[in-house]
Tab-separated table of C-alpha atoms in Angstrom:
chain	number	residue	atom	x	y	z
A	24	UNK	CA	66.482	180.099	90.001
A	25	UNK	CA	69.196	177.869	91.298
A	26	UNK	CA	71.123	175.322	89.280
A	27	UNK	CA	71.005	171.831	90.687
A	28	UNK	CA	73.798	169.303	90.449
A	29	UNK	CA	71.747	166.795	88.454
A	30	UNK	CA	68.687	168.213	86.681
A	31	UNK	CA	66.190	171.010	87.117
A	32	UNK	CA	62.726	170.157	88.380
A	33	UNK	CA	59.728	171.117	86.258
A	34	UNK	CA	58.357	173.171	89.159
A	35	UNK	CA	61.349	175.495	89.130
A	36	UNK	CA	60.727	176.404	85.495
A	37	UNK	CA	64.416	177.015	84.896
A	38	UNK	CA	66.834	176.266	82.096
A	39	UNK	CA	70.576	176.461	81.671
A	40	UNK	CA	72.369	178.959	79.460
A	41	UNK	CA	75.505	177.931	77.619
A	42	UNK	CA	76.877	181.205	76.308
A	43	UNK	CA	79.825	181.692	73.989
A	44	UNK	CA	81.432	184.929	72.798
A	45	UNK	CA	83.823	185.930	70.040
A	46	UNK	CA	85.337	189.142	68.695
A	47	UNK	CA	85.756	190.190	65.062
A	48	UNK	CA	87.993	192.982	63.728
A	49	UNK	CA	86.452	192.776	60.260
A	50	UNK	CA	85.679	196.127	58.663
A	51	UNK	CA	82.971	196.744	56.060
A	52	UNK	CA	85.040	198.986	53.809
A	53	UNK	CA	88.747	199.132	53.121
A	54	UNK	CA	91.454	196.700	54.191
A	55	UNK	CA	91.700	195.261	57.679
A	56	UNK	CA	94.018	196.818	60.246
A	57	UNK	CA	96.344	195.033	62.623
A	58	UNK	CA	95.312	196.135	66.107
A	59	UNK	CA	94.712	194.763	69.560
A	60	UNK	CA	91.931	192.191	69.788
A	61	UNK	CA	90.967	191.684	73.437
A	62	UNK	CA	90.545	188.330	75.111
A	63	UNK	CA	86.884	187.344	75.129
A	64	UNK	CA	87.162	186.552	78.842
A	65	UNK	CA	87.797	190.274	79.481
A	66	UNK	CA	84.560	191.480	77.888
A	67	UNK	CA	81.834	192.763	80.192
A	68	UNK	CA	78.505	190.933	80.020
A	69	UNK	CA	74.929	191.995	80.641
A	70	UNK	CA	71.841	189.766	80.479
A	71	UNK	CA	68.418	191.409	80.445
A	72	UNK	CA	64.973	189.845	80.680
A	73	UNK	CA	61.465	190.947	81.582
A	74	UNK	CA	62.234	190.774	85.308
A	75	UNK	CA	65.961	190.189	85.155
A	76	UNK	CA	68.977	192.460	84.722
A	77	UNK	CA	72.392	191.139	85.688
A	78	UNK	CA	75.903	192.362	84.887
A	79	UNK	CA	79.335	190.753	85.078
A	80	UNK	CA	82.527	192.782	84.810
A	81	UNK	CA	84.170	189.926	82.952
A	82	UNK	CA	82.703	187.272	80.713
A	83	UNK	CA	84.836	184.707	82.529
A	84	UNK	CA	82.945	185.501	85.762
A	85	UNK	CA	79.713	184.359	84.138
A	86	UNK	CA	81.258	181.149	82.831
A	87	UNK	CA	82.350	180.157	86.325
A	88	UNK	CA	79.100	181.306	87.982
A	89	UNK	CA	75.670	179.723	88.433
A	90	UNK	CA	74.046	180.287	85.055
A	91	UNK	CA	70.496	178.963	85.331
A	92	UNK	CA	67.680	181.316	84.368
A	93	UNK	CA	63.914	181.331	84.610
A	94	UNK	CA	62.174	180.384	81.391
A	95	UNK	CA	61.599	183.372	79.138
A	96	UNK	CA	63.116	185.750	76.589
A	97	UNK	CA	66.427	187.500	77.218
A	98	UNK	CA	69.110	189.564	75.505
A	99	UNK	CA	72.805	189.077	76.223
A	100	UNK	CA	75.224	191.940	75.464
A	101	UNK	CA	79.019	192.095	75.647
A	102	UNK	CA	81.321	195.095	75.431
A	103	UNK	CA	84.980	196.020	75.645
A	104	UNK	CA	86.540	199.469	75.483
A	105	UNK	CA	84.873	202.839	75.009
A	106	UNK	CA	84.342	204.318	71.520
A	107	UNK	CA	84.446	207.825	73.004
A	108	UNK	CA	88.104	207.215	73.893
A	109	UNK	CA	89.459	208.121	70.464
A	110	UNK	CA	92.995	207.690	69.228
A	111	UNK	CA	95.627	205.215	68.039
A	112	UNK	CA	94.969	201.553	68.797
A	113	UNK	CA	91.736	202.398	70.643
A	114	UNK	CA	89.294	199.773	69.372
A	115	UNK	CA	86.008	199.245	71.178
A	116	UNK	CA	83.667	196.306	70.698
A	117	UNK	CA	79.977	195.670	71.261
A	118	UNK	CA	77.673	192.787	70.458
A	119	UNK	CA	74.350	191.345	71.521
A	120	UNK	CA	72.047	188.419	70.823
A	121	UNK	CA	68.535	187.446	71.902
A	122	UNK	CA	67.820	183.983	73.309
A	123	UNK	CA	64.969	182.106	74.944
A	124	UNK	CA	65.306	179.841	77.972
A	125	UNK	CA	63.165	176.701	77.979
A	126	UNK	CA	62.446	174.790	81.222
A	127	UNK	CA	64.804	171.876	81.892
A	128	UNK	CA	66.749	172.508	78.725
A	129	UNK	CA	70.182	173.848	77.864
A	130	UNK	CA	70.032	176.883	75.613
A	131	UNK	CA	73.121	177.631	73.517
A	132	UNK	CA	73.797	181.190	72.364
A	133	UNK	CA	76.772	182.899	70.721
A	134	UNK	CA	77.531	186.614	70.747
A	135	UNK	CA	79.818	188.171	68.152
A	136	UNK	CA	81.304	191.499	69.210
A	137	UNK	CA	82.195	193.890	66.400
A	138	UNK	CA	83.933	197.237	66.240
A	139	UNK	CA	82.012	200.106	67.780
A	140	UNK	CA	84.405	202.664	66.234
A	141	UNK	CA	85.201	203.942	62.781
A	142	UNK	CA	88.786	204.005	61.477
A	143	UNK	CA	90.383	206.831	59.489
A	144	UNK	CA	93.692	206.773	57.592
A	145	UNK	CA	95.307	209.491	55.455
A	146	UNK	CA	97.907	208.651	52.777
A	147	UNK	CA	100.019	210.714	50.391
A	148	UNK	CA	101.185	209.306	47.058
A	149	UNK	CA	104.767	209.570	45.843
A	150	UNK	CA	103.579	211.792	43.023
A	151	UNK	CA	102.018	214.187	45.534
A	152	UNK	CA	105.213	214.273	47.610
A	153	UNK	CA	107.257	215.067	44.507
A	154	UNK	CA	105.486	218.438	44.325
A	155	UNK	CA	104.737	219.168	47.992
A	156	UNK	CA	106.468	218.858	51.344
A	157	UNK	CA	105.474	219.181	54.999
A	158	UNK	CA	101.906	218.139	54.237
A	159	UNK	CA	99.657	218.055	57.303
A	160	UNK	CA	96.044	216.941	57.487
A	161	UNK	CA	94.090	217.513	60.706
A	162	UNK	CA	91.164	215.302	61.618
A	163	UNK	CA	88.729	216.775	64.161
A	164	UNK	CA	85.999	214.592	65.606
A	165	UNK	CA	82.528	215.503	66.800
A	166	UNK	CA	83.851	215.297	70.363
A	167	UNK	CA	86.488	217.928	69.584
A	168	UNK	CA	89.506	215.605	69.538
A	169	UNK	CA	92.116	216.421	66.883
A	170	UNK	CA	94.651	214.130	65.207
A	171	UNK	CA	97.432	215.102	62.824
A	172	UNK	CA	98.406	213.062	59.751
A	173	UNK	CA	101.654	213.670	57.892
A	174	UNK	CA	103.751	211.953	55.246
A	175	UNK	CA	106.249	210.567	57.737
A	176	UNK	CA	104.078	208.394	59.930
A	177	UNK	CA	101.302	206.203	58.542
A	178	UNK	CA	98.698	205.760	61.222
A	179	UNK	CA	95.090	204.753	61.650
A	180	UNK	CA	92.918	206.603	64.146
A	181	UNK	CA	89.892	205.093	65.864
A	182	UNK	CA	87.042	207.590	66.255
A	183	UNK	CA	83.484	207.449	67.553
A	184	UNK	CA	80.775	207.177	64.873
A	185	UNK	CA	79.393	210.540	63.862
A	186	UNK	CA	80.622	213.639	62.096
A	187	UNK	CA	84.277	214.586	61.655
A	188	UNK	CA	86.253	216.989	59.509
A	189	UNK	CA	89.486	216.973	57.525
A	190	UNK	CA	91.496	220.071	56.640
A	191	UNK	CA	95.145	220.766	56.050
A	192	UNK	CA	97.971	222.329	54.147
A	193	UNK	CA	101.105	221.536	52.199
A	194	UNK	CA	103.971	223.550	50.751
A	195	UNK	CA	105.251	223.713	47.208
A	196	UNK	CA	108.961	223.199	46.757
A	197	UNK	CA	109.390	227.001	46.556
A	198	UNK	CA	107.721	227.436	49.945
A	199	UNK	CA	104.282	228.580	48.753
A	200	UNK	CA	101.524	227.235	50.995
A	201	UNK	CA	98.545	225.388	49.521
A	202	UNK	CA	95.496	224.968	51.773
A	203	UNK	CA	93.017	222.107	51.784
A	204	UNK	CA	89.644	223.524	52.901
A	205	UNK	CA	87.724	221.837	55.690
A	206	UNK	CA	85.566	218.925	54.586
A	207	UNK	CA	82.708	217.856	56.875
A	208	UNK	CA	82.291	214.089	56.797
A	209	UNK	CA	80.410	211.283	58.526
A	210	UNK	CA	81.755	208.024	59.929
A	211	UNK	CA	79.923	204.797	60.684
A	212	UNK	CA	80.997	202.019	63.052
A	213	UNK	CA	82.886	199.099	61.487
A	214	UNK	CA	84.012	201.170	58.504
A	215	UNK	CA	87.561	202.146	57.590
A	216	UNK	CA	87.947	205.419	55.686
A	217	UNK	CA	91.220	205.762	53.748
A	218	UNK	CA	91.800	209.218	52.241
A	219	UNK	CA	94.603	209.480	49.687
A	220	UNK	CA	96.079	212.783	48.492
A	221	UNK	CA	97.423	212.526	44.955
A	222	UNK	CA	98.760	214.938	42.329
A	223	UNK	CA	97.805	215.001	38.657
A	224	UNK	CA	99.621	217.146	36.105
A	225	UNK	CA	97.600	215.966	33.110
A	226	UNK	CA	96.012	219.192	31.909
A	227	UNK	CA	95.523	221.599	34.811
A	228	UNK	CA	97.600	220.770	37.885
A	229	UNK	CA	95.102	219.142	40.238
A	230	UNK	CA	95.250	217.707	43.740
A	231	UNK	CA	92.952	214.693	43.894
A	232	UNK	CA	91.523	213.404	47.160
A	233	UNK	CA	90.221	209.849	47.045
A	234	UNK	CA	88.213	207.858	49.550
A	235	UNK	CA	89.323	204.306	48.874
A	236	UNK	CA	89.038	204.168	45.046
A	237	UNK	CA	86.530	206.993	44.638
A	238	UNK	CA	87.451	210.620	43.932
A	239	UNK	CA	85.727	212.828	46.515
A	240	UNK	CA	87.371	216.176	45.731
A	241	UNK	CA	89.632	217.824	43.178
A	242	UNK	CA	91.559	221.028	43.902
A	243	UNK	CA	92.939	222.844	40.854
A	244	UNK	CA	96.245	224.636	41.449
A	245	UNK	CA	96.167	227.877	39.494
A	246	UNK	CA	99.935	228.411	39.618
A	247	UNK	CA	102.467	226.748	37.345
A	248	UNK	CA	103.693	223.631	39.066
A	249	UNK	CA	106.725	221.429	38.642
A	250	UNK	CA	108.782	219.376	41.090
A	251	UNK	CA	111.341	222.171	41.485
A	252	UNK	CA	108.927	225.088	41.994
């Protein structure tokens, strides 16, 4: 199909596509994170139909190109980044929408790209740090990438959806090491997982691990514990 300067003839059976795109950094769980949101013009674009499959490296290339299509059903997809490239400030986005071209009509469609990664953060409360020092939690992803969380630097890691594990250690003030056994976990795209390590001395001394506001594990310390020991 070719776009004419005035109008499309009925014989051509073509319509025009007016496509818009937007990106959202909204997460489904936990608070939002301040990270790079790419320009929509830099997203890649793919349009697929029954007998049509076209790609543009940049969305802006499509906007400036001939954008008439034969009548029929299509799906438009946009993407930016690669969720397999895990790490700090490594967001990736994907989005798609179906649309139908009608002859001699302008079809409007909007694609919203959302995060293709999951986000993981590890925090330590002041109460925990009053009893322990040099705490380290290691996150290992399904791809084998490892990231270290400590009490000095608060960071959020972008990982590909799938399984991951958390394990670590900390030291009592007297130098005794306390281990946190490996936990096998699962991450979904568009979710932020915030794990908080806390210390409770009510009754038995217990390390509490929370995911957001929910307790996911409790580790009882069988030794006497106080801030100086």
